[in-house]
Amino acid sequence: DIQMTQSPSSLSASVGDRVTITCRASQDIRNDFGWYQQKPGKAPKRLIYAASTLQSGVPSRFSGSGSGTEFTLTISSLQPEDFATYYCLQHNDYPYTFGQGTKVEIK
Amino acid sequence: EVEMVESGGGLAQPGGSLRLSCTASDFTFSSYSMNWVRQAPGKGLEWVANINQDGTEKYYVDSVRGRFTISRDNAQNSLYLQMNYLRAEDTAVYFCASGSGTWGQGTLVTVSS
């Protein structure tokens, strides 16, 4: 199975901060990769697909980069509604696997 | 607006069965592969199963293979998950998720005696 190692597991940040979350795959997954945001009690929401393509309707402060084994989600200026848990997902091979999640909290 | 709604969750005894459904509206359901993803209480996301657009290819996480069956009915815009031989560790919120990125709101499955 492909392991997805996400870091950090949590972070504290202030409104307006630039935030970066990283995911590393245990083998080359090309760009078969996405980022998801989940708020408590809600379904996950896809932010980024194909590693760097912004899902329709998602604010442009979110961006994704990377290919192969290293991927990054950047929030350029954190907003109050961005406090949530973020997950990465690889869909290059079965079983699909998620990262462990990064909880973004208010500093 | 694209919407997917799950149903069929509830309380089941260990060894019992449940059938989850997910009905999609307002998008081309048959054009996308579909997935079931679950989330145990307080835990992260776990992919469970995938089915391709015409239902001919199905994949499962090891922990459910042989117990769960994914299926779809494109004429009804519906996705299903038949869950047999349920275990306590299957307790989770189950989400359906389209290859387009759309997710349902989830349905809670609790396995307990």
XYZ file of C-alpha atoms in Angstrom:
220
model
C 0.000 0.000 0.000
C 1.099 3.594 -0.616
C 1.675 5.438 2.639
C 0.871 9.141 2.824
C 2.809 11.006 5.522
C 1.274 14.378 6.276
C 2.903 17.095 8.356
C 2.454 18.772 10.661
C -0.347 16.938 12.488
C -1.499 20.272 13.892
C -0.568 23.906 13.772
C -1.617 27.158 15.383
C -1.792 30.229 13.212
C -3.294 33.687 13.127
C -5.639 35.262 10.631
C -3.540 36.578 7.774
C -0.718 34.060 8.223
C 0.703 32.028 5.379
C 0.254 28.332 6.114
C 1.948 25.363 4.451
C 1.026 21.696 4.859
C 3.072 18.901 3.324
C 2.277 15.370 2.243
C 4.847 12.770 1.234
C 4.010 9.586 -0.633
C 5.940 6.365 -0.095
C 6.268 5.941 -3.870
C 5.780 7.948 -7.042
C 2.078 8.818 -7.477
C 2.565 11.257 -10.368
C -0.111 13.915 -9.772
C -2.904 11.528 -8.734
C -3.408 13.550 -5.591
C -5.786 15.930 -3.886
C -6.314 18.092 -0.821
C -9.500 18.131 1.277
C -10.811 20.421 4.005
C -13.111 19.129 6.733
C -14.926 21.102 9.382
C -16.395 19.439 12.488
C -19.537 17.467 11.755
C -19.329 18.135 8.030
C -18.327 16.186 4.947
C -14.880 16.777 3.500
C -14.656 19.313 0.709
C -12.188 18.910 -2.135
C -9.945 21.958 -2.512
C -7.323 20.802 -4.988
C -7.182 17.951 -7.502
C -4.453 16.724 -9.837
C -2.026 18.114 -7.232
C -2.379 21.743 -8.292
C -5.800 22.388 -9.879
C -8.157 24.482 -7.797
C -11.644 23.016 -7.427
C -14.328 25.308 -8.812
C -15.559 27.745 -6.181
C -12.543 27.405 -3.900
C -10.867 30.726 -3.006
C -7.612 31.503 -4.794
C -5.732 31.835 -1.482
C -5.527 28.023 -1.598
C -2.887 26.537 -3.861
C -1.299 23.150 -4.354
C 2.027 22.117 -5.754
C 4.199 19.068 -6.205
C 4.390 15.869 -8.172
C 5.798 12.414 -7.654
C 6.260 12.031 -3.902
C 6.202 15.531 -2.389
C 3.123 17.732 -2.274
C 2.282 21.019 -0.607
C -0.911 22.877 0.233
C -0.465 26.588 0.826
C -2.994 29.016 2.232
C -1.600 32.421 1.356
C -3.529 34.438 3.942
C -5.441 32.429 6.522
C -9.050 33.463 6.999
C -11.363 32.694 9.959
C -13.324 30.170 7.890
C -10.136 28.221 7.093
C -9.746 26.811 10.595
C -10.402 23.142 9.924
C -8.681 19.807 9.404
C -6.956 19.193 6.082
C -6.311 15.796 4.494
C -4.338 14.678 1.479
C -5.409 11.724 -0.677
C -3.575 9.620 -3.245
C -5.604 7.860 -5.943
C -2.745 6.504 -8.007
C -3.132 2.942 -6.796
C -5.502 0.861 -4.731
C -6.127 1.045 -1.882
C -6.486 4.807 -2.060
C -4.927 6.297 1.054
C -5.354 9.498 3.028
C -2.815 11.359 5.095
C -3.372 11.472 8.842
C -4.745 15.017 8.736
C -3.551 18.452 9.811
C -5.672 20.392 12.262
C -5.322 24.143 11.758
C -6.205 25.982 14.946
C -6.459 29.593 15.955
C -3.415 31.038 17.708
C -26.671 22.331 -7.510
C -24.968 18.961 -7.356
C -26.069 16.918 -4.371
C -25.506 13.421 -3.077
C -27.545 12.009 -0.196
C -26.682 8.884 1.753
C -29.157 6.740 3.639
C -29.366 3.345 5.295
C -27.143 3.866 8.293
C -28.144 2.868 11.791
C -27.479 0.391 14.550
C -26.479 -3.162 13.676
C -25.342 -6.075 15.798
C -21.921 -7.649 15.321
C -22.266 -10.153 12.497
C -25.248 -8.298 11.092
C -25.825 -6.505 7.820
C -26.722 -3.061 6.536
C -27.148 -1.643 3.047
C -26.142 1.944 2.437
C -27.469 3.970 -0.478
C -26.282 7.182 -2.064
C -28.460 9.019 -4.541
C -27.059 11.754 -6.728
C -28.961 14.590 -8.313
C -28.221 17.117 -10.952
C -25.017 15.761 -12.383
C -23.865 13.107 -14.800
C -23.590 10.286 -12.288
C -22.675 7.664 -14.870
C -19.626 9.638 -16.012
C -17.722 9.252 -12.768
C -16.212 6.518 -10.696
C -17.651 6.448 -7.189
C -16.218 5.768 -3.771
C -17.221 5.011 -0.220
C -15.073 6.638 2.459
C -15.561 6.235 6.202
C -14.542 8.070 9.336
C -14.559 6.396 12.722
C -15.505 8.642 15.662
C -12.710 11.130 16.302
C -10.477 9.587 13.636
C -9.256 10.404 10.148
C -10.634 9.468 6.763
C -10.376 5.919 5.400
C -11.133 4.967 1.811
C -13.322 1.862 1.690
C -14.267 0.985 -1.882
C -14.363 2.215 -5.467
C -16.446 1.298 -8.496
C -15.812 2.407 -12.046
C -18.292 4.186 -14.266
C -20.065 1.124 -15.647
C -19.750 -1.011 -12.531
C -17.424 -3.601 -14.043
C -14.420 -2.870 -11.815
C -14.538 -2.791 -8.028
C -11.802 -2.313 -5.452
C -11.792 -2.582 -1.670
C -9.587 -1.876 1.315
C -8.323 -5.153 2.764
C -10.296 -4.804 5.998
C -13.674 -5.013 4.213
C -12.892 -7.214 1.209
C -15.149 -10.274 1.232
C -17.618 -8.618 3.628
C -18.658 -5.434 1.793
C -19.917 -5.124 -1.792
C -20.074 -1.885 -3.736
C -22.536 -1.544 -6.610
C -24.275 1.117 -8.639
C -27.396 1.678 -10.732
C -26.721 4.401 -13.259
C -30.364 4.505 -14.338
C -31.281 5.462 -10.772
C -28.206 7.681 -10.178
C -27.519 5.505 -7.150
C -24.552 3.954 -5.394
C -24.788 1.178 -2.830
C -22.683 -0.499 -0.173
C -23.858 -3.876 1.094
C -22.157 -4.486 4.427
C -22.226 -8.032 5.840
C -20.538 -9.646 8.860
C -20.275 -6.257 10.498
C -17.705 -5.710 13.235
C -17.417 -3.113 15.980
C -14.517 -1.544 14.083
C -16.832 -0.798 11.153
C -18.523 1.848 13.308
C -18.100 5.109 11.413
C -19.733 7.805 9.360
C -19.846 6.559 5.774
C -19.573 9.082 2.941
C -20.134 8.554 -0.738
C -17.721 10.523 -2.910
C -17.738 11.083 -6.641
C -14.693 11.212 -8.848
C -15.834 14.764 -9.599
C -15.052 15.754 -6.015
C -18.618 15.883 -4.717
C -19.323 14.228 -1.364
C -22.513 13.320 0.434
C -23.206 14.457 3.975
C -22.559 11.015 5.466
C -24.572 8.362 7.272
C -23.647 6.914 10.669
C -23.214 3.180 11.071
C -22.937 1.870 14.619
C -22.084 -1.769 15.231
C -22.799 -2.780 18.797
C -24.617 -5.418 20.791
